[in-house]
């Protein structure tokens, strides 16, 4: 072969590429057939007045496909692929407006896209409070809010807002959180301040103390906002996602600086009960509630008895001060199951009877990975 002449493609490789192209055309045809059926479903739903998005239905579809998957496609790849297909089909029926903590590049945005797919109308907000306000007012159909981190525990502001707003939970998703130190200059030298959401600063406390002990830790509304500020000032660095670094043209000076290598954040999908019904049982559900009891001996024990007597398992139990000045607390509880199950219905009824305050925050399918 002469120097500079293009290499002759391997005939076997060309044959395989032709087969892949043929399969791609078949896939496109099948996806369009699915989209046409989804449009027919949408027309029926309009006549019935029912909602377009059914989280329990989508969870069941994905779980069923994972069970049928014979490989070599990995089962964990099934969910993101089908979420995108369902998102694109759903967008043909009606646009889905989703509020989340912005700007572009936040983990909240990543969670929203991972749960709903990319065929949504994004509604970035400047704070968690604004996500709740926007969704309550109807400017967004759904909101995505962080509720718990595997390193730092609960996101207190989200839990407090569940008490004062009518929104309820219809879904959940969790995200592996990889924090990176981002900067305009590709160096750790002369960094005066590190900007990030307070949770991110806390999740990277050890690394920052070791490598940037003299730099100010400056809390901002979101990690992406920190990245935006770092893009404007070479004396600043940010703790944020790789996506935020690309969005604002920053170098990854140090990757994966979170103290916990398995750091994850759990997000709740919220909506207004007047605009969306509670999901039906999917077979793998979580029921979240917040309660309080009279401050007397044995009150917390009495609160847990109905769960034991009805065989209901508890997967989370968190307390938050009631801010009444009387050393009273709200308890945030996650239970395994759905109120349509007789034992869960009985447990909730008995629990309500012994509580001074009782609010069902939502029943929803467990996260499908």
Short mmCIF file of C-alpha atoms in Angstrom, two decimals:
data_model
loop_
_atom_site.label_atom_id
_atom_site.label_comp_id
_atom_site.label_asym_id
_atom_site.label_seq_id
_atom_site.Cartn_x
_atom_site.Cartn_y
_atom_site.Cartn_z
CA UNK A 1 0.00 0.00 0.00
CA UNK A 2 1.40 3.42 -0.94
CA UNK A 3 2.24 5.92 1.81
CA UNK A 4 -0.77 8.12 2.59
CA UNK A 5 -3.25 5.90 0.77
CA UNK A 6 -6.39 5.07 2.76
CA UNK A 7 -6.49 1.59 4.30
CA UNK A 8 -8.79 -0.89 2.58
CA UNK A 9 -11.65 -1.71 4.99
CA UNK A 10 -11.83 -5.28 6.20
CA UNK A 11 -14.69 -7.00 4.28
CA UNK A 12 -15.86 -8.68 7.51
CA UNK A 13 -16.05 -5.28 9.22
CA UNK A 14 -17.99 -3.81 6.30
CA UNK A 15 -20.46 -6.70 6.45
CA UNK A 16 -20.99 -6.18 10.19
CA UNK A 17 -21.52 -2.44 9.71
CA UNK A 18 -24.15 -3.14 7.05
CA UNK A 19 -25.94 -5.47 9.46
CA UNK A 20 -25.82 -2.82 12.21
CA UNK A 21 -27.21 -0.22 9.81
CA UNK A 22 -30.06 -2.59 8.93
CA UNK A 23 -30.83 -3.21 12.60
CA UNK A 24 -30.76 0.54 13.26
CA UNK A 25 -33.35 1.07 10.54
CA UNK A 26 -35.51 -1.67 12.10
CA UNK A 27 -35.14 -0.05 15.53
CA UNK A 28 -36.15 3.35 14.18
CA UNK A 29 -39.23 1.81 12.55
CA UNK A 30 -40.16 0.02 15.79
CA UNK A 31 -39.68 3.16 17.90
CA UNK A 32 -41.91 5.11 15.51
CA UNK A 33 -44.53 2.36 15.71
CA UNK A 34 -44.35 2.65 19.50
CA UNK A 35 -44.69 6.43 19.24
CA UNK A 36 -47.80 6.06 17.08
CA UNK A 37 -49.35 3.72 19.64
CA UNK A 38 -48.46 6.20 22.39
CA UNK A 39 -50.31 8.90 20.46
CA UNK A 40 -53.39 6.67 20.33
CA UNK A 41 -53.10 6.11 24.07
CA UNK A 42 -52.83 9.86 24.51
CA UNK A 43 -56.06 10.45 22.61
CA UNK A 44 -57.88 7.94 24.81
CA UNK A 45 -56.44 9.56 27.93
CA UNK A 46 -57.68 12.97 26.78
CA UNK A 47 -61.21 11.59 26.40
CA UNK A 48 -61.02 9.97 29.84
CA UNK A 49 -59.38 13.02 31.42
CA UNK A 50 -56.53 10.89 32.79
CA UNK A 51 -52.89 11.97 33.19
CA UNK A 52 -50.16 11.28 30.63
CA UNK A 53 -47.34 10.37 33.02
CA UNK A 54 -47.81 7.25 35.15
CA UNK A 55 -44.62 6.54 37.13
CA UNK A 56 -45.81 3.12 38.33
CA UNK A 57 -46.56 2.03 34.75
CA UNK A 58 -43.13 3.15 33.52
CA UNK A 59 -41.43 1.41 36.46
CA UNK A 60 -43.28 -1.82 35.69
CA UNK A 61 -42.35 -1.63 31.99
CA UNK A 62 -38.66 -1.14 32.75
CA UNK A 63 -38.57 -3.84 35.43
CA UNK A 64 -40.33 -6.27 33.08
CA UNK A 65 -37.85 -5.60 30.29
CA UNK A 66 -34.91 -6.08 32.66
CA UNK A 67 -36.31 -9.46 33.63
CA UNK A 68 -36.62 -10.43 29.94
CA UNK A 69 -33.17 -9.15 28.99
CA UNK A 70 -30.99 -12.00 27.75
CA UNK A 71 -27.90 -9.90 27.02
CA UNK A 72 -25.29 -9.07 25.98
CA UNK A 73 -26.87 -5.67 26.79
CA UNK A 74 -26.37 -5.12 30.53
CA UNK A 75 -29.54 -4.89 32.61
CA UNK A 76 -28.46 -1.55 34.09
CA UNK A 77 -28.45 -0.13 30.55
CA UNK A 78 -32.12 -0.96 30.00
CA UNK A 79 -33.60 1.76 32.23
CA UNK A 80 -31.86 4.81 30.68
CA UNK A 81 -32.54 3.59 27.14
CA UNK A 82 -36.25 3.03 27.73
CA UNK A 83 -36.66 6.21 29.78
CA UNK A 84 -35.49 8.16 26.73
CA UNK A 85 -37.84 6.25 24.43
CA UNK A 86 -40.78 6.81 26.79
CA UNK A 87 -39.82 10.46 27.24
CA UNK A 88 -39.81 11.05 23.47
CA UNK A 89 -43.17 9.27 23.08
CA UNK A 90 -44.67 11.17 26.02
CA UNK A 91 -43.61 14.50 24.51
CA UNK A 92 -45.83 13.76 21.50
CA UNK A 93 -48.85 13.78 23.83
CA UNK A 94 -48.02 16.85 25.91
CA UNK A 95 -44.86 18.76 26.95
CA UNK A 96 -43.70 17.86 30.47
CA UNK A 97 -42.43 20.88 32.42
CA UNK A 98 -39.93 19.93 35.13
CA UNK A 99 -38.54 22.32 37.76
CA UNK A 100 -35.18 21.69 39.41
CA UNK A 101 -32.33 23.53 41.11
CA UNK A 102 -30.38 25.22 38.31
CA UNK A 103 -28.60 26.65 36.42
CA UNK A 104 -27.37 24.23 33.75
CA UNK A 105 -24.94 21.60 34.99
CA UNK A 106 -26.36 20.84 38.45
CA UNK A 107 -26.85 17.34 39.77
CA UNK A 108 -30.54 18.22 40.12
CA UNK A 109 -30.69 18.82 36.37
CA UNK A 110 -28.93 15.49 35.81
CA UNK A 111 -31.47 13.76 38.08
CA UNK A 112 -34.39 15.39 36.23
CA UNK A 113 -33.07 14.26 32.84
CA UNK A 114 -32.28 10.80 34.15
CA UNK A 115 -35.80 10.33 35.53
CA UNK A 116 -37.95 11.99 32.86
CA UNK A 117 -35.63 11.69 29.85
CA UNK A 118 -34.38 14.59 27.76
CA UNK A 119 -37.69 15.33 25.97
CA UNK A 120 -38.91 17.71 28.67
CA UNK A 121 -39.36 21.46 29.06
CA UNK A 122 -36.68 22.34 31.66
CA UNK A 123 -37.56 24.90 34.33
CA UNK A 124 -34.32 25.73 36.20
CA UNK A 125 -34.80 27.47 39.55
CA UNK A 126 -32.43 29.44 41.77
CA UNK A 127 -33.25 27.59 45.01
CA UNK A 128 -35.05 24.58 46.44
CA UNK A 129 -37.70 26.99 47.74
CA UNK A 130 -38.31 28.20 44.18
CA UNK A 131 -38.68 24.61 42.93
CA UNK A 132 -41.48 24.11 45.46
CA UNK A 133 -43.09 27.50 44.65
CA UNK A 134 -42.90 26.97 40.88
CA UNK A 135 -44.44 23.50 41.07
CA UNK A 136 -47.10 24.59 43.56
CA UNK A 137 -48.11 27.50 41.31
CA UNK A 138 -48.42 25.23 38.26
CA UNK A 139 -45.57 26.80 36.28
CA UNK A 140 -44.06 23.29 36.29
CA UNK A 141 -45.84 19.94 36.20
CA UNK A 142 -43.22 18.30 38.42
CA UNK A 143 -40.34 19.31 40.65
CA UNK A 144 -37.13 17.43 41.40
CA UNK A 145 -35.66 18.11 44.86
CA UNK A 146 -32.76 16.50 46.77
CA UNK A 147 -33.90 14.86 50.00
CA UNK A 148 -30.98 12.76 51.25
CA UNK A 149 -27.25 12.28 50.75
CA UNK A 150 -25.35 9.15 51.72
CA UNK A 151 -22.58 11.25 53.32
CA UNK A 152 -24.32 14.25 54.86
CA UNK A 153 -27.78 12.79 55.56
CA UNK A 154 -31.04 14.60 54.92
CA UNK A 155 -31.41 17.84 52.97
CA UNK A 156 -33.12 19.75 55.75
CA UNK A 157 -34.63 22.50 53.61
CA UNK A 158 -36.49 20.01 51.39
CA UNK A 159 -37.93 18.19 54.41
CA UNK A 160 -39.05 21.46 56.02
CA UNK A 161 -40.82 22.58 52.83
CA UNK A 162 -42.89 19.38 52.72
CA UNK A 163 -44.57 20.64 55.90
CA UNK A 164 -45.66 23.97 54.45
CA UNK A 165 -46.57 23.15 50.84
CA UNK A 166 -49.27 20.92 49.32
CA UNK A 167 -46.84 19.04 47.08
CA UNK A 168 -46.50 15.27 47.42
CA UNK A 169 -44.04 12.66 46.16
CA UNK A 170 -44.84 10.53 43.11
CA UNK A 171 -41.38 9.14 42.39
CA UNK A 172 -37.74 8.96 43.42
CA UNK A 173 -34.35 8.66 41.78
CA UNK A 174 -30.81 8.47 43.11
CA UNK A 175 -27.60 9.67 41.56
CA UNK A 176 -23.94 8.82 42.04
CA UNK A 177 -22.42 12.19 42.93
CA UNK A 178 -18.88 12.76 41.69
CA UNK A 179 -17.54 16.14 42.76
CA UNK A 180 -14.67 17.77 40.85
CA UNK A 181 -12.58 20.83 41.61
CA UNK A 182 -13.06 23.14 38.63
CA UNK A 183 -11.13 26.27 37.69
CA UNK A 184 -10.32 28.57 34.79
CA UNK A 185 -6.58 27.94 35.34
CA UNK A 186 -5.44 24.30 35.40
CA UNK A 187 -3.64 24.66 38.73
CA UNK A 188 -4.21 24.52 42.48
CA UNK A 189 -2.02 27.61 42.98
CA UNK A 190 -3.44 30.90 44.30
CA UNK A 191 -7.02 29.71 44.87
CA UNK A 192 -8.57 32.18 47.30
CA UNK A 193 -12.07 30.69 47.58
CA UNK A 194 -13.96 27.53 46.65
CA UNK A 195 -17.61 28.08 45.67
CA UNK A 196 -20.26 25.37 45.93
CA UNK A 197 -23.56 24.44 47.51
CA UNK A 198 -23.12 23.93 51.29
CA UNK A 199 -23.86 20.19 50.93
CA UNK A 200 -21.09 19.78 48.35
CA UNK A 201 -18.60 21.69 50.52
CA UNK A 202 -19.45 19.38 53.42
CA UNK A 203 -19.12 16.26 51.23
CA UNK A 204 -15.58 17.37 50.23
CA UNK A 205 -14.49 18.64 53.67
CA UNK A 206 -11.55 16.22 54.05
CA UNK A 207 -10.06 16.86 50.62
CA UNK A 208 -10.41 20.63 50.90
CA UNK A 209 -8.84 20.64 54.39
CA UNK A 210 -5.86 18.66 53.10
CA UNK A 211 -5.23 20.33 49.74
CA UNK A 212 -6.67 23.86 50.13
CA UNK A 213 -6.55 24.51 53.88
CA UNK A 214 -6.30 28.30 53.54
CA UNK A 215 -8.93 28.82 50.84
CA UNK A 216 -12.28 30.27 51.87
CA UNK A 217 -15.24 27.92 51.47
CA UNK A 218 -17.93 30.09 49.96
CA UNK A 219 -21.52 28.71 49.98
CA UNK A 220 -23.63 29.53 46.91
CA UNK A 221 -27.10 28.49 45.72
CA UNK A 222 -25.89 25.56 43.59
CA UNK A 223 -22.70 23.88 42.39
CA UNK A 224 -23.38 25.10 38.85
CA UNK A 225 -23.64 28.66 40.17
CA UNK A 226 -20.22 28.14 41.76
CA UNK A 227 -18.90 27.01 38.37
CA UNK A 228 -20.37 30.10 36.72
CA UNK A 229 -18.62 32.34 39.26
CA UNK A 230 -15.32 30.47 38.85
CA UNK A 231 -15.49 31.09 35.10
CA UNK A 232 -15.53 34.84 35.81
CA UNK A 233 -12.65 35.01 38.32
CA UNK A 234 -9.37 33.04 38.20
CA UNK A 235 -8.99 33.37 41.98
CA UNK A 236 -12.07 31.19 42.47
CA UNK A 237 -12.55 27.45 42.12
CA UNK A 238 -15.77 25.46 42.16
CA UNK A 239 -16.89 22.05 43.34
CA UNK A 240 -19.23 20.72 40.67
CA UNK A 241 -19.97 18.08 38.06
CA UNK A 242 -18.01 17.43 34.88
CA UNK A 243 -21.10 18.65 33.00
CA UNK A 244 -20.87 22.02 34.79
CA UNK A 245 -17.19 22.24 33.87
CA UNK A 246 -18.00 21.74 30.20
CA UNK A 247 -20.88 24.22 30.40
CA UNK A 248 -18.64 27.03 31.73
CA UNK A 249 -15.31 26.15 30.07
CA UNK A 250 -13.42 25.12 33.21
CA UNK A 251 -10.55 22.70 33.76
CA UNK A 252 -10.99 19.69 36.06
CA UNK A 253 -8.08 20.52 38.35
CA UNK A 254 -8.82 17.56 40.64
CA UNK A 255 -11.39 14.83 39.88
CA UNK A 256 -13.57 12.95 42.38
CA UNK A 257 -12.71 14.94 45.51
CA UNK A 258 -15.74 13.77 47.53
CA UNK A 259 -14.75 12.15 50.83
CA UNK A 260 -17.00 9.12 50.22
CA UNK A 261 -16.16 7.25 47.02
CA UNK A 262 -19.74 5.88 46.93
CA UNK A 263 -21.41 9.25 47.53
CA UNK A 264 -25.05 9.23 46.30
CA UNK A 265 -27.91 11.71 46.52
CA UNK A 266 -31.56 10.72 46.54
CA UNK A 267 -34.09 12.99 44.84
CA UNK A 268 -37.87 13.16 45.24
CA UNK A 269 -40.18 13.81 42.29
CA UNK A 270 -42.97 16.10 43.53
CA UNK A 271 -46.20 17.44 42.09
CA UNK A 272 -49.50 19.02 43.14
CA UNK A 273 -52.31 16.58 44.09
CA UNK A 274 -54.83 18.63 42.09
CA UNK A 275 -52.85 18.00 38.90
CA UNK A 276 -51.69 14.42 39.34
CA UNK A 277 -53.13 11.39 41.16
CA UNK A 278 -51.14 9.23 43.55
CA UNK A 279 -49.46 6.31 41.74
CA UNK A 280 -51.11 2.92 41.94
CA UNK A 281 -49.25 -0.02 43.47
CA UNK A 282 -46.34 -1.23 41.34
CA UNK A 283 -45.25 -4.12 43.54
CA UNK A 284 -42.08 -2.34 44.70
CA UNK A 285 -43.26 0.80 46.49
CA UNK A 286 -42.29 3.23 49.22
CA UNK A 287 -44.69 5.24 51.39
CA UNK A 288 -43.32 8.44 52.95
CA UNK A 289 -44.95 10.36 55.78
CA UNK A 290 -44.21 12.93 58.45
CA UNK A 291 -45.69 12.65 61.94
CA UNK A 292 -45.34 14.08 65.43
CA UNK A 293 -46.44 12.79 68.80
CA UNK A 294 -47.24 14.38 72.14
CA UNK A 295 -44.07 14.84 74.20
CA UNK A 296 -44.64 12.20 76.87
CA UNK A 297 -42.86 9.00 78.00
CA UNK A 298 -43.30 6.11 75.59
CA UNK A 299 -44.83 8.21 72.80
CA UNK A 300 -42.27 7.22 70.14
CA UNK A 301 -42.63 3.55 71.14
CA UNK A 302 -46.42 3.78 70.77
CA UNK A 303 -45.92 5.32 67.33
CA UNK A 304 -43.91 2.32 66.14
CA UNK A 305 -46.20 -0.38 67.55
CA UNK A 306 -48.73 -0.24 64.63
CA UNK A 307 -45.92 -0.93 62.18
CA UNK A 308 -44.75 -4.02 64.05
CA UNK A 309 -48.28 -5.35 64.62
CA UNK A 310 -49.10 -5.07 60.92
CA UNK A 311 -45.78 -6.40 59.63
CA UNK A 312 -44.72 -3.18 57.89
CA UNK A 313 -40.98 -2.57 57.46
CA UNK A 314 -39.47 0.88 57.96
CA UNK A 315 -36.54 1.89 55.75
CA UNK A 316 -35.95 5.44 57.05
CA UNK A 317 -36.60 7.31 60.29
CA UNK A 318 -35.41 10.93 60.62
CA UNK A 319 -36.26 13.59 63.19
CA UNK A 320 -36.43 17.35 62.68
CA UNK A 321 -37.11 20.01 65.35
CA UNK A 322 -40.66 21.37 65.25
CA UNK A 323 -39.34 24.87 66.10
CA UNK A 324 -42.05 25.29 68.69
CA UNK A 325 -39.64 25.99 71.54
CA UNK A 326 -41.02 22.97 73.40
CA UNK A 327 -38.40 20.38 72.34
CA UNK A 328 -40.90 18.73 70.00
CA UNK A 329 -39.98 16.93 66.82
CA UNK A 330 -41.35 15.88 63.47
CA UNK A 331 -40.47 12.35 62.37
CA UNK A 332 -39.97 11.60 58.67
CA UNK A 333 -40.61 7.93 57.96
CA UNK A 334 -40.27 5.74 54.85
CA UNK A 335 -42.25 2.50 54.85
CA UNK A 336 -41.97 -0.43 52.45
CA UNK A 337 -45.28 -0.99 50.69
CA UNK A 338 -48.39 0.72 49.32
CA UNK A 339 -51.64 1.79 51.07
CA UNK A 340 -53.56 -0.49 48.70
CA UNK A 341 -52.03 -3.41 50.64
CA UNK A 342 -54.31 -4.36 53.59
CA UNK A 343 -51.51 -4.51 56.16
CA UNK A 344 -50.20 -1.08 55.12
CA UNK A 345 -53.69 0.44 55.18
CA UNK A 346 -54.24 -0.95 58.68
CA UNK A 347 -50.83 0.29 59.90
CA UNK A 348 -51.43 3.82 58.58
CA UNK A 349 -54.90 3.93 60.14
CA UNK A 350 -53.58 2.83 63.57
CA UNK A 351 -50.56 5.15 63.30
CA UNK A 352 -52.74 8.15 62.50
CA UNK A 353 -54.76 7.46 65.69
CA UNK A 354 -51.71 7.82 67.98
CA UNK A 355 -50.13 10.85 66.27
CA UNK A 356 -50.69 14.50 67.11
CA UNK A 357 -49.76 15.35 63.49
CA UNK A 358 -49.91 13.04 60.47
CA UNK A 359 -49.22 13.88 56.82
CA UNK A 360 -48.81 11.37 54.00
CA UNK A 361 -46.03 12.73 51.79
CA UNK A 362 -46.60 10.23 49.00
CA UNK A 363 -46.54 6.63 47.82
CA UNK A 364 -44.40 5.89 44.80
CA UNK A 365 -42.42 3.20 42.94
CA UNK A 366 -38.91 2.56 44.23
CA UNK A 367 -36.11 3.83 42.00
CA UNK A 368 -35.55 1.65 38.91
CA UNK A 369 -31.85 1.55 37.98
#
